[in-house]
Structures are given as structure tokens and as C-alpha cells.
Steps between C-alpha positions, in 0.01 A plus 500: 500500500493846330707810557237700684503243780860583593570855363535800720202721415529883482888496501714799586548693174758752395497769238773532231571845631592374849873523574717205594517617862118495536487154341766372738312635799174343377655164440652497839204642690264234348761218496448426131739436216300621198311819423263509204523837320163648412442817303143633474356154590721311248766252584807635341779309669650335802796577720662262744723552793788358286430760225524777750821359646641451151426867412712605795810314412806718402498378140134590458517841681715651232710689745221685667474523875277254685268789599441576127464129412225470760305768318490303171146419405360146481426544132879483446548165682169316476438196275264577216317244295394335821409128508169474675227268572112503561304404814341199348821366348593153622767517768722252315506730193590799714776306660628391156509875394701582818742224444552540122548881541709462820283752691389499865161659460229553248262793480137378473286706269138506417439301182476717192661801677824591663335595824695353794286286739771313682862359523594139512842437644717191563430565872128464447559170318738367762247586783237299311742206465588519865134487598444202269777302672 
């Protein structure tokens, strides 16, 4: 089985200029945990619901009010140097990437580019496992 058989195609994307508040609203509205960050068609990062929550802890807010912290851009909290996979990657290899990097989702990019074509999450994998049982 390959990644394209399980991935979510055309995932919700965010821009690095979005603020934390908009990211939180998008995560909640779409019931997702990871947002790929795309700038001019190029995957530049990923932000998770945990990253957003962590950014809003008192020790990370640097004494600013919550209203100000919610205006911080995603470029300040996103993960750069993203681990990703390709649509035709073997699912076992993608799972190994997720486990070894301790991440819950992998952006799926078109081979030879950094153009986002999907997301593969642990939920996608668990659904497939459930169907196989």
C-alpha cells in the first residue's frame, strides 16, 4: 500500500502570515490537528494544535496579554525543515518516518518539488487498520 491510497488530498493550508487565532479557528472548524504552512505554493512548515497551545503558555508569551499573543504569526511558531513524504512512498516507510520523528502527520509533496498534494495523519492510518480488522 502506498501513501496516496490513505492521504487526505487537497488539505487545508495556512500561510506563514496567518496569526495564531486564525490557525486555532481553522483547526477547530475543520477538526484537524495539523496545518501545513504554504508560501507561494511551497511547503515551508507545519503547525500543530500543540504548537499553538504551547505558544499560548505564560512562559512562552513573554508577559504579553493573550490578545497580543493570539496575533503572533505562524512563522514564529511553525516547525521548519519539515519531514515529508511522497504519494507513491510505501506506507510502511511513511509510518516509520512518523514513528522515528515522533510526529502525528506527514505532509505529502509532489516528487521533485515542495508542492503540497496531501497530508497523511495517524488517524488516516488507524482508519485503514480498523477497516482491515
